[in-house]
Coordinates of C-alpha atoms in Angstrom, one line a residue:
X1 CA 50.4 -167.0 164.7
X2 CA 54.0 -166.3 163.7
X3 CA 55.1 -162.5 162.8
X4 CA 55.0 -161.9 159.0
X5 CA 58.1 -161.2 156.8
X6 CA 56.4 -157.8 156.2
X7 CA 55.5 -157.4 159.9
X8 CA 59.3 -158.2 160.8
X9 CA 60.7 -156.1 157.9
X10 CA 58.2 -153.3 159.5
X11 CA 59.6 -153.8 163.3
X12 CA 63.3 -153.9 161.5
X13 CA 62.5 -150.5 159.7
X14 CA 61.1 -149.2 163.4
X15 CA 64.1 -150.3 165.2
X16 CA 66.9 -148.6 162.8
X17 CA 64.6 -145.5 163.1
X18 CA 64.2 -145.6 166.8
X19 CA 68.3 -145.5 166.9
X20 CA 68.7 -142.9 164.7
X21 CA 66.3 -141.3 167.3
X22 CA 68.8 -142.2 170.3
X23 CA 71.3 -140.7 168.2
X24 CA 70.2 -137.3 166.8
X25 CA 68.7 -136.4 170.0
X26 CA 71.7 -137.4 172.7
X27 CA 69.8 -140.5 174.1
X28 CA 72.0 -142.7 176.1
X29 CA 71.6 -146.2 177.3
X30 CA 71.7 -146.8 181.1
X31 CA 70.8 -150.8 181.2
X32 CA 68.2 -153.2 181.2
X33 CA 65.0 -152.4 182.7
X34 CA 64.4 -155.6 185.0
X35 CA 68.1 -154.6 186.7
X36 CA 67.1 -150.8 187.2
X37 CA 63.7 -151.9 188.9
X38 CA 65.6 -154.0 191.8
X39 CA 66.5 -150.0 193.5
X40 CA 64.4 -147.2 194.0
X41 CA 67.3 -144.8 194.1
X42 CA 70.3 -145.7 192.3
X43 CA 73.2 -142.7 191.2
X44 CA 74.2 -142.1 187.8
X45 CA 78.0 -140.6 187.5
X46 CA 78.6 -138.1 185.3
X47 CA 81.4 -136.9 183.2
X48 CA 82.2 -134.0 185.6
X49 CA 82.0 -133.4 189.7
X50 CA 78.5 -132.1 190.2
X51 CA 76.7 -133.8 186.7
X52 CA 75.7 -136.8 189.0
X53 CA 71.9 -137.6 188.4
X54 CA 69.7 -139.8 190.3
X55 CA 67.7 -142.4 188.8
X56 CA 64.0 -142.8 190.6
X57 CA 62.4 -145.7 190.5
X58 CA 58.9 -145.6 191.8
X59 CA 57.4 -149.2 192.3
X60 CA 54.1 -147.8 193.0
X61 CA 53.5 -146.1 189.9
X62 CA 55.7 -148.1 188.3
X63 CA 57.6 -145.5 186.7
X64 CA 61.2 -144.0 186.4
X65 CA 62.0 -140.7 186.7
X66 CA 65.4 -138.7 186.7
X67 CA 66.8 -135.5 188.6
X68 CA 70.0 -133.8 189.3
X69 CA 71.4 -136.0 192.3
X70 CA 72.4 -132.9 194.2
X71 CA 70.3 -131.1 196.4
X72 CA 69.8 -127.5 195.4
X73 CA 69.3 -126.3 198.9
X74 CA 72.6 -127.3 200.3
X75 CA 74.2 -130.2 198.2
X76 CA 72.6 -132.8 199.9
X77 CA 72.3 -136.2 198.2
X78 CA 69.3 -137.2 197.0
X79 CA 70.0 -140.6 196.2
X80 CA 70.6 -141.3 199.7
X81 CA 66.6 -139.8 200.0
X82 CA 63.1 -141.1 200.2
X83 CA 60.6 -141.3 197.7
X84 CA 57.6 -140.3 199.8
X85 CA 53.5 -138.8 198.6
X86 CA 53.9 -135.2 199.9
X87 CA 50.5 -133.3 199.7
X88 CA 49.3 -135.5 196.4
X89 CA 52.4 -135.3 194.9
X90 CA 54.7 -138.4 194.4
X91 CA 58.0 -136.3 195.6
X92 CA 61.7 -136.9 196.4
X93 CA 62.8 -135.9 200.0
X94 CA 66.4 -135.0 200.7
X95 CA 68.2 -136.4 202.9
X96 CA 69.8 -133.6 204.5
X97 CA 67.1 -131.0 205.4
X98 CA 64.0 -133.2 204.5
X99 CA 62.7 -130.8 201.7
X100 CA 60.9 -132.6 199.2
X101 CA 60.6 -132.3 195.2
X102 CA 58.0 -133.4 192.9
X103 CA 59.0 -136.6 190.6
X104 CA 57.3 -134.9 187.7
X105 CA 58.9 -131.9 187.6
X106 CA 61.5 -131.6 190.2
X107 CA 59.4 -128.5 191.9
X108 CA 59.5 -128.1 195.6
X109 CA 56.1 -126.7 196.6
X110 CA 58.0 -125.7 200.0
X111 CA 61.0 -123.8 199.0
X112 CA 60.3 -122.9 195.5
X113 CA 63.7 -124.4 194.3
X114 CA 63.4 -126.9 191.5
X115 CA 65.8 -130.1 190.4
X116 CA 66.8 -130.5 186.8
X117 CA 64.7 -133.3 185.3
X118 CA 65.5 -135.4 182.5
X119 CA 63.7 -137.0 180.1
X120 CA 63.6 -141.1 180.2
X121 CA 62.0 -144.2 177.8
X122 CA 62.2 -147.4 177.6
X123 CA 63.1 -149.3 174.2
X124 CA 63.4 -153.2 173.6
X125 CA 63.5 -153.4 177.4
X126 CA 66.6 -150.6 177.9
X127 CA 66.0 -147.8 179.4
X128 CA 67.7 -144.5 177.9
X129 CA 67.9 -141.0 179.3
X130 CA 68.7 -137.2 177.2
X131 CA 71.5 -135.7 178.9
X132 CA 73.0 -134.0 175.7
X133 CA 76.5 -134.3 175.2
X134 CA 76.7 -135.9 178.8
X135 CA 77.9 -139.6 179.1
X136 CA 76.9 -141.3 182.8
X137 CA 78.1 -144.6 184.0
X138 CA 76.5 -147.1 186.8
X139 CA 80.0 -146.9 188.6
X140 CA 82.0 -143.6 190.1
X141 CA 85.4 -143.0 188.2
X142 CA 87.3 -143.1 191.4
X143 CA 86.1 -145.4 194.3
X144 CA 84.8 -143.6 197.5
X145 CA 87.4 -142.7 200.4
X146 CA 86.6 -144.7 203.1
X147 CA 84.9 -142.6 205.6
X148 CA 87.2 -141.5 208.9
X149 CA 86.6 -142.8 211.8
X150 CA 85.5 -139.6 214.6
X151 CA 87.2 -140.2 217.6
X152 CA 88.5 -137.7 220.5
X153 CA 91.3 -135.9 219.8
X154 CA 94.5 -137.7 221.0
X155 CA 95.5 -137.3 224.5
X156 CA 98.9 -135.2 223.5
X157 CA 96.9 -132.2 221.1
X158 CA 94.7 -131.1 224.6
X159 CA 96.1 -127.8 225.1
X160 CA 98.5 -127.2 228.6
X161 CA 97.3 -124.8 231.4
X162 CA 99.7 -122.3 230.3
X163 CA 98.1 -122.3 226.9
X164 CA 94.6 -122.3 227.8
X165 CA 94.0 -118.3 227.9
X166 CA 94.4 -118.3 224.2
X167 CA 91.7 -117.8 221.2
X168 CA 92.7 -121.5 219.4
X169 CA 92.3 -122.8 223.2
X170 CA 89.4 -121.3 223.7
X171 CA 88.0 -122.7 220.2
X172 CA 89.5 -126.2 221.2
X173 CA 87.5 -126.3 224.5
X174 CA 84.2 -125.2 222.1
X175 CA 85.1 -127.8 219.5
X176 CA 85.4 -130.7 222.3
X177 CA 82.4 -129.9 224.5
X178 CA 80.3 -133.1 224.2
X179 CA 76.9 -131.9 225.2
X180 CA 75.6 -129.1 223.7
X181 CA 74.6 -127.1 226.0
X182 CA 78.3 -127.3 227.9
X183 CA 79.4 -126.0 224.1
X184 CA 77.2 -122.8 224.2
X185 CA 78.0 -121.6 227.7
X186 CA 81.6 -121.9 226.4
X187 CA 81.0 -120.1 223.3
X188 CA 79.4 -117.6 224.5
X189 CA 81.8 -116.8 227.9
X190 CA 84.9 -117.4 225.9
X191 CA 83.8 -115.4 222.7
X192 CA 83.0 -112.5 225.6
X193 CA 86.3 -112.9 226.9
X194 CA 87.8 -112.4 223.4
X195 CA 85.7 -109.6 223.2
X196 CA 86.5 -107.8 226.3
X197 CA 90.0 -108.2 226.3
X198 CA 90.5 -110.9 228.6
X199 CA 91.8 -113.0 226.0
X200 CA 94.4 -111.4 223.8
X201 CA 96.5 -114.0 222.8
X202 CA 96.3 -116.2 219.0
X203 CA 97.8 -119.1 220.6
X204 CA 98.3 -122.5 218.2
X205 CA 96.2 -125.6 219.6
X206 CA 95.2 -127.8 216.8
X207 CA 91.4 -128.1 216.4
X208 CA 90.0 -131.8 216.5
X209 CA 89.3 -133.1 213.2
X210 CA 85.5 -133.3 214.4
X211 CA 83.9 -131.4 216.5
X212 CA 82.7 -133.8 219.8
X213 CA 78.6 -134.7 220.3
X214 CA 77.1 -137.0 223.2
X215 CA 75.8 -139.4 222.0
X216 CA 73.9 -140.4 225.5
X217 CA 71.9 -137.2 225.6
X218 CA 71.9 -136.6 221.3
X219 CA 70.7 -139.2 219.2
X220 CA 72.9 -138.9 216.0
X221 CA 71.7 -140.4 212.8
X222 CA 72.4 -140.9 209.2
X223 CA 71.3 -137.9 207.2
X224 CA 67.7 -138.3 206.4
X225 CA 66.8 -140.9 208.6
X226 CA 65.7 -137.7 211.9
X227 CA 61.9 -138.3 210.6
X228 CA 59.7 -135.9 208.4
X229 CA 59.3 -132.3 209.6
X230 CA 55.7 -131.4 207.6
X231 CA 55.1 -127.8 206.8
X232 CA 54.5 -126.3 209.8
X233 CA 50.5 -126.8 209.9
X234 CA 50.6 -128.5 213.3
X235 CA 52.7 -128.2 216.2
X236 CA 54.4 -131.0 216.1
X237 CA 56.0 -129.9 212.4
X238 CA 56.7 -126.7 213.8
X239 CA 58.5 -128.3 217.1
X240 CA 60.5 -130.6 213.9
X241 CA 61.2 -127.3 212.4
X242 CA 62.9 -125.6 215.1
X243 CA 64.6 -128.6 216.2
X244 CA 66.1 -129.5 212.8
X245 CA 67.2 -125.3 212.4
X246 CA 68.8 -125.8 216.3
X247 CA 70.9 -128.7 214.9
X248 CA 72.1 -126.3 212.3
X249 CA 72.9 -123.5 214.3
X250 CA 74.7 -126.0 216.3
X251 CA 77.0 -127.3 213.9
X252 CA 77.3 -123.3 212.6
X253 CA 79.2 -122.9 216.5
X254 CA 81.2 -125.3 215.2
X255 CA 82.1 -124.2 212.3
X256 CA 82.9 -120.2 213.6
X257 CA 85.5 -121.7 216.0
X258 CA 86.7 -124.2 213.6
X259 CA 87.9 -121.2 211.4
X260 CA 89.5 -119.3 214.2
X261 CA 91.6 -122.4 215.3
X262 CA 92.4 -124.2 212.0
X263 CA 93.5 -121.1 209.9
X264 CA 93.9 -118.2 212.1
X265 CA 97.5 -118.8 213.6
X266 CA 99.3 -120.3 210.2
X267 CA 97.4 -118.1 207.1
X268 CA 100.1 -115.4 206.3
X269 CA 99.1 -112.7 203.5
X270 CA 102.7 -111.5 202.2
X271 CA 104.7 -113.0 205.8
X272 CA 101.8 -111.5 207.7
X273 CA 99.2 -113.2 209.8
X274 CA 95.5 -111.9 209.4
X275 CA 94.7 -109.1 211.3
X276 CA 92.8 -108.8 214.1
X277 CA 89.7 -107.7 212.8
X278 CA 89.2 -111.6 210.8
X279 CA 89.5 -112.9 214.5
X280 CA 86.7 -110.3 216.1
X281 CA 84.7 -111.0 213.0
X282 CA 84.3 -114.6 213.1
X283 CA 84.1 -114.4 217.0
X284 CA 80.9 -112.4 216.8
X285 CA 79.6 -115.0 214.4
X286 CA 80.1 -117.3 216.6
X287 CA 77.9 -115.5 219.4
X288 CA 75.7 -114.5 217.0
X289 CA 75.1 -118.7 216.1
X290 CA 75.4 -119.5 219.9
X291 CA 72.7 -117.1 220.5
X292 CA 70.6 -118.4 217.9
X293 CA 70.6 -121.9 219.6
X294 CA 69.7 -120.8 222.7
X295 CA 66.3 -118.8 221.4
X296 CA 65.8 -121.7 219.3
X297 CA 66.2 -124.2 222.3
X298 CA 64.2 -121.8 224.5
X299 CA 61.4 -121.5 222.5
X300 CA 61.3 -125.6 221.9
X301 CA 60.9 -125.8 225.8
X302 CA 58.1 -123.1 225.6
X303 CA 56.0 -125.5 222.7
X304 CA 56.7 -128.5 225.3
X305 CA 59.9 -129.9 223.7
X306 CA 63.7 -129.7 224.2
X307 CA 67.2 -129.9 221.2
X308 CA 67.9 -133.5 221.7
X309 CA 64.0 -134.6 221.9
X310 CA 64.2 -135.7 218.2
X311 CA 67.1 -137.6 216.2
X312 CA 69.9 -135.1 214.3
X313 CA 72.5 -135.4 211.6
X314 CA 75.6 -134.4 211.3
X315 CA 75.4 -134.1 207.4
X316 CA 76.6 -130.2 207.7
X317 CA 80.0 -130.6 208.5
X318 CA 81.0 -132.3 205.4
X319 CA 81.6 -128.7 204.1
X320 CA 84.1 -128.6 206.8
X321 CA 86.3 -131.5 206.3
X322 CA 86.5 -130.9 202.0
X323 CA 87.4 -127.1 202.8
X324 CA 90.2 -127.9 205.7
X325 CA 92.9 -127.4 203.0
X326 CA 92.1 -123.7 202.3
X327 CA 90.9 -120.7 204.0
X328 CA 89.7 -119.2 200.9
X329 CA 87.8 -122.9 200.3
X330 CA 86.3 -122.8 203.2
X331 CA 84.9 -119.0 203.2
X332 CA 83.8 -120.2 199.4
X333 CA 81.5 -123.1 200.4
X334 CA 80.6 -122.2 204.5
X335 CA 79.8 -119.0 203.8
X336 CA 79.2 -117.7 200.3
X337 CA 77.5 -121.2 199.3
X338 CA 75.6 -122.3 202.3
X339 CA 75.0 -119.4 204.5
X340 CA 73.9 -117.5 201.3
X341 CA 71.4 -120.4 200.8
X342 CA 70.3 -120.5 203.4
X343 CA 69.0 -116.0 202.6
X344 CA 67.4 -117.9 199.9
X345 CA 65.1 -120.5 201.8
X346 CA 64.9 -119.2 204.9
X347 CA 61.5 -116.6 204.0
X348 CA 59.9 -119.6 202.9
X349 CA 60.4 -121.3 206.7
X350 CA 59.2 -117.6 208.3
X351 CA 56.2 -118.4 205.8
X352 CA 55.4 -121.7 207.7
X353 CA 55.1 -119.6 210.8
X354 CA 53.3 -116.5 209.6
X355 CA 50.2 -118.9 208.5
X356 CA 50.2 -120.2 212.0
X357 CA 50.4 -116.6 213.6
X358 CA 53.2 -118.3 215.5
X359 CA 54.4 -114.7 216.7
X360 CA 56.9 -116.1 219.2
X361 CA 58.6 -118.3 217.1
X362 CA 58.7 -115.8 213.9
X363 CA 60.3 -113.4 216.3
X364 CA 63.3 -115.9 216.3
X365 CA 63.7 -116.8 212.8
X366 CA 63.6 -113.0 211.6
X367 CA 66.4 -112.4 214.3
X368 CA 68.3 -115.3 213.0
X369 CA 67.6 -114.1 209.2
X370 CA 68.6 -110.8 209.9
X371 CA 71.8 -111.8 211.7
X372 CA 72.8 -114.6 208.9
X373 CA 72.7 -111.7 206.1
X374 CA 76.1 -110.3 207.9
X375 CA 77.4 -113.6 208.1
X376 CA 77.1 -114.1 204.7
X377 CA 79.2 -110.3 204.4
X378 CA 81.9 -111.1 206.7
X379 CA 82.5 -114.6 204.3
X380 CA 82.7 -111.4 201.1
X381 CA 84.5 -109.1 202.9
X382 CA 87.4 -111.7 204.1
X383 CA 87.3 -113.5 201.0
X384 CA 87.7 -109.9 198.9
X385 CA 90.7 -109.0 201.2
X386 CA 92.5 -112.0 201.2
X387 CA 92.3 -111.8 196.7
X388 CA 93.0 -108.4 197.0
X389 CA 96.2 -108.9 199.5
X390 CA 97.4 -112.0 198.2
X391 CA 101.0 -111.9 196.7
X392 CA 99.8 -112.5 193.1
X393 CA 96.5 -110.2 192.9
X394 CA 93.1 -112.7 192.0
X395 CA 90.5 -111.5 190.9
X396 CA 87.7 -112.3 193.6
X397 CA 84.8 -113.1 191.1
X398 CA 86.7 -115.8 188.9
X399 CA 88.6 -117.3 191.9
X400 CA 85.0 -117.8 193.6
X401 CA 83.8 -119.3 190.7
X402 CA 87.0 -121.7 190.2
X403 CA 86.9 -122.8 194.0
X404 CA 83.3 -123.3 194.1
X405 CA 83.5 -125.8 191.2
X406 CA 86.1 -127.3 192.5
X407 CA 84.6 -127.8 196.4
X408 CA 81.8 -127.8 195.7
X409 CA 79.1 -131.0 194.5
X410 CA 76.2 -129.9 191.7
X411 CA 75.6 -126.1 190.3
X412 CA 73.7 -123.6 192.7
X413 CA 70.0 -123.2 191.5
X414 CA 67.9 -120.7 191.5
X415 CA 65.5 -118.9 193.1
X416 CA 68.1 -116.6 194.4
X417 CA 66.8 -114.0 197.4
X418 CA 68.6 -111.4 195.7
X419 CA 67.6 -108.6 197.7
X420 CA 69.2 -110.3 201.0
X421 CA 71.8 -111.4 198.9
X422 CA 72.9 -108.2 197.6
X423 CA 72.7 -106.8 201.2
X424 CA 75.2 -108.8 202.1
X425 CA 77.5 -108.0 199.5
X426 CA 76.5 -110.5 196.9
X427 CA 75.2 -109.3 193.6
X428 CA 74.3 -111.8 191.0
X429 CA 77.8 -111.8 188.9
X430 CA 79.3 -113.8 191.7
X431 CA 76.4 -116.8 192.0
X432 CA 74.3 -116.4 188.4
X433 CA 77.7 -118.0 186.3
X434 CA 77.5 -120.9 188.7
X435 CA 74.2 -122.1 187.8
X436 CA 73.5 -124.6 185.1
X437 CA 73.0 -123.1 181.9
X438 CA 71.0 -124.7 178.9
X439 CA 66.8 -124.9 178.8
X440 CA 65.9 -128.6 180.2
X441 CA 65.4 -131.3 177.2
X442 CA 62.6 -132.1 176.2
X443 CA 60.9 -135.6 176.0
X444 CA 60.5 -137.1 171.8
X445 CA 57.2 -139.2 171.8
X446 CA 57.8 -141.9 170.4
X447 CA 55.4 -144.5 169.8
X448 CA 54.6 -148.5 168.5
X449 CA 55.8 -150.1 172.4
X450 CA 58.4 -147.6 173.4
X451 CA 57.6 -146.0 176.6
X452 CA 58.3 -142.7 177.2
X453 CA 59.1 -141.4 180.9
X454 CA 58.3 -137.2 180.8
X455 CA 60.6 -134.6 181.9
X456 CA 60.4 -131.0 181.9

């Protein structure tokens, strides 16, 4: 039978209420339902850089689910994740470093950071999401840049024999070494040579815009895509572990000479260059990284494995190429951001091990914690001096904040390791204003065939 003038006028009344709903409490339409269920993963653009959320649609519970889009580890995209069960839990994995975060909640059981969630239903077949004042669109404002191509650097920019004996030269050599373990013996003999002496000289040989991998003996994939690590229970997730933290370190060579040979000879402070002291500093970061890989490496080989026996990303040096146009940028987001994150996680990963009484191993990573504390203080301490020197006066705290916005993709989310933070010259006035303020909405049950999707 046929709906009854009262039964429609009842539906009508229900309808008209329902918006009012979507209006008072800052519901927004995203689309029709049927179109939303043909992608599991599918980005929502926000009015701002960093308000991105992702849109999870999980075909085996056949429910949505929404979270900040950007990684609170590192600013990995997590719409470029997997939606994968992760010790009961229907969970999100990022892309970048594999850590994974409940659908329900946005909890991550193995680094105790959480996602922003958002509250979702469905009405009349549309699905509509509380972001507050917050208006999101299906398409980015401003199309993607075409990604570069990497290639060698041209024939002409390989520094001359008389130039060779020069810091920039000697970073060029590291930048360009294909296989990895060619990079470290040059890292560490031409970082000693800086040290010693032997090298005195700045020189100016252009760095290559990307640093130079083989891909015969290194299998380089798409972020993501280098397999599931586990949590360290067996010895095959510890063997992931290390590996995937090797990669890092790797890239974190990189990025130390990078620094020397991209700023070092042009940054001027009032007419002068840097002095000296930025150059020894980020040398012995450099080591310092180079001599993390090789305790890593060694201690793969120990366990039965080798770095290159599983697939890597290169995900990491994206903080490289959108800093290239600033020193202080690039001391910002390398190490203030991401080095200081990684003081946040990295207890949780010397967890892993301690429950295995893998002595050897947690040997390494509480050298390599130890020694990323005063990485994390040379970023504050060159960063400080250069706002402190600089011809108009900046005030360190606001500038961080204003460069980190701006060079940065999402908020930085708590939990902070304050204690290794503030060690390093960090205390919570530079980070806390960064994070995203405001308690997470919460969901309005609503009832009579709307279906509401939690979030808390």
């Amino acid at each position: 039978m046929g709906e009854s003038v009262k039964d429609l006028d009842v539906n009508q009344s229900l309808l008209e209420c329902l918006k009012d709903v979507v209006e008072v409490q800052a519901w927004h339409i995203i689309g029709e339902v049927d179109f939303l269920k043909e992608k599991s993963l599918r980005r929502l653009y926000g009015d701002s850089e960093g308000e991105d959320i992702v849109l999870i649609y999980d075909d085996e519970e056949d429910t949505f689910h929404a979270m900040d889009a950007v990684c609170s580890h590192e600013g990995g995209p997590l719409d470029l994740g997997d939606i994968e069960d992760v010790g009961g839990d229907r969970c999100l994995v990022c892309p970048w470093h594999r850590y994974e975060f409940k659908l329900t909640d946005g909890y991550s059981e193995t680094t105790g950071l959480q996602q922003d969630v958002y509250p979702l239903m469905e009405v009349d077949g549309k699905l509509y999401i509380r972001t507050g004042e917050m208006e999101l669109s299906l398409e980015p404002k401003l199309p993607p840049a075409a990604p570069e191509v990497v290639t060698l650097p041209p024939e002409h920019s390989v520094p001359s024999a008389a130039s060779l004996n020069t810091l920039t030269s000697a970073a060029f050599q590291v930048l360009t070494a294909a296989d990895p373990f060619e990079k470290i013996r040059l890292s560490e003999l031409l970082g000693g040579e800086w040290c010693s002496g032997a090298i005195t000289e700045l020189g100016n040989c252009p760095p290559p815009d990307h640093p130079v991998r083989n891909s015969d003996h290194l299998q380089v994939v798409a972020p993501g895509k280098e397999g599931k690590r586990g949590k360290g229970g067996s010895l095959s997730s510890r063997i992931s572990i290390l590996h995937a933290m090797a990669n890092i370190e790797l890239w974190a060579i990189d990025l130390s000479w990078d620094i020397l040979a991209r700023f070092v000879p042009h940054f001027r402070l009032q007419g002068k260059l840097l002095p000296k002291e930025f150059s020894d500093d980020f040398v012995r970061v450099a080591r310092e990284e180079t001599k993390h890989f090789r305790l890593l490496n060694d201690r793969l080989n120990n366990l039965g494995s080798h770095f290159g026996a599983l697939p890597v990303h290169n995900g990491l040096w994206e903080s490289a190429e959108t800093t290239n146009h600033s020193l202080l940028a690039r001391l910002a987001v390398v190490h203030m951001v991401h080095e200081a994150r990684g003081l946040d996680v990295q207890p949780v990963q010397i967890g892993k091990f301690e429950r295995q009484n893998d002595q050897e191993s947690l040997s390494i990573l509480q050298t390599v914690f130890t020694e990323e504390i005063t990485h994390v203080a040379a970023g504050m301490k060159w960063f400080n001096y250069i706002c402190e020197h600089s011809e108009t006066k900046l005030d360190p705290v606001k500038t961080f904040h204003e460069i980190v916005r701006k060079n940065f993709r999402g908020y930085l989310k708590p939990p902070f390791n304050t204690e290794a933070r503030s060690k390093a010259g960090m205390t919570p006035e530079w980070y806390e204003p960064l994070t995203k303020t405001g308690s997470a909405a919460k969901s309005v049950q609503v009832s009579a065939g709307v279906t509401v999707h939690q979030g808390s």
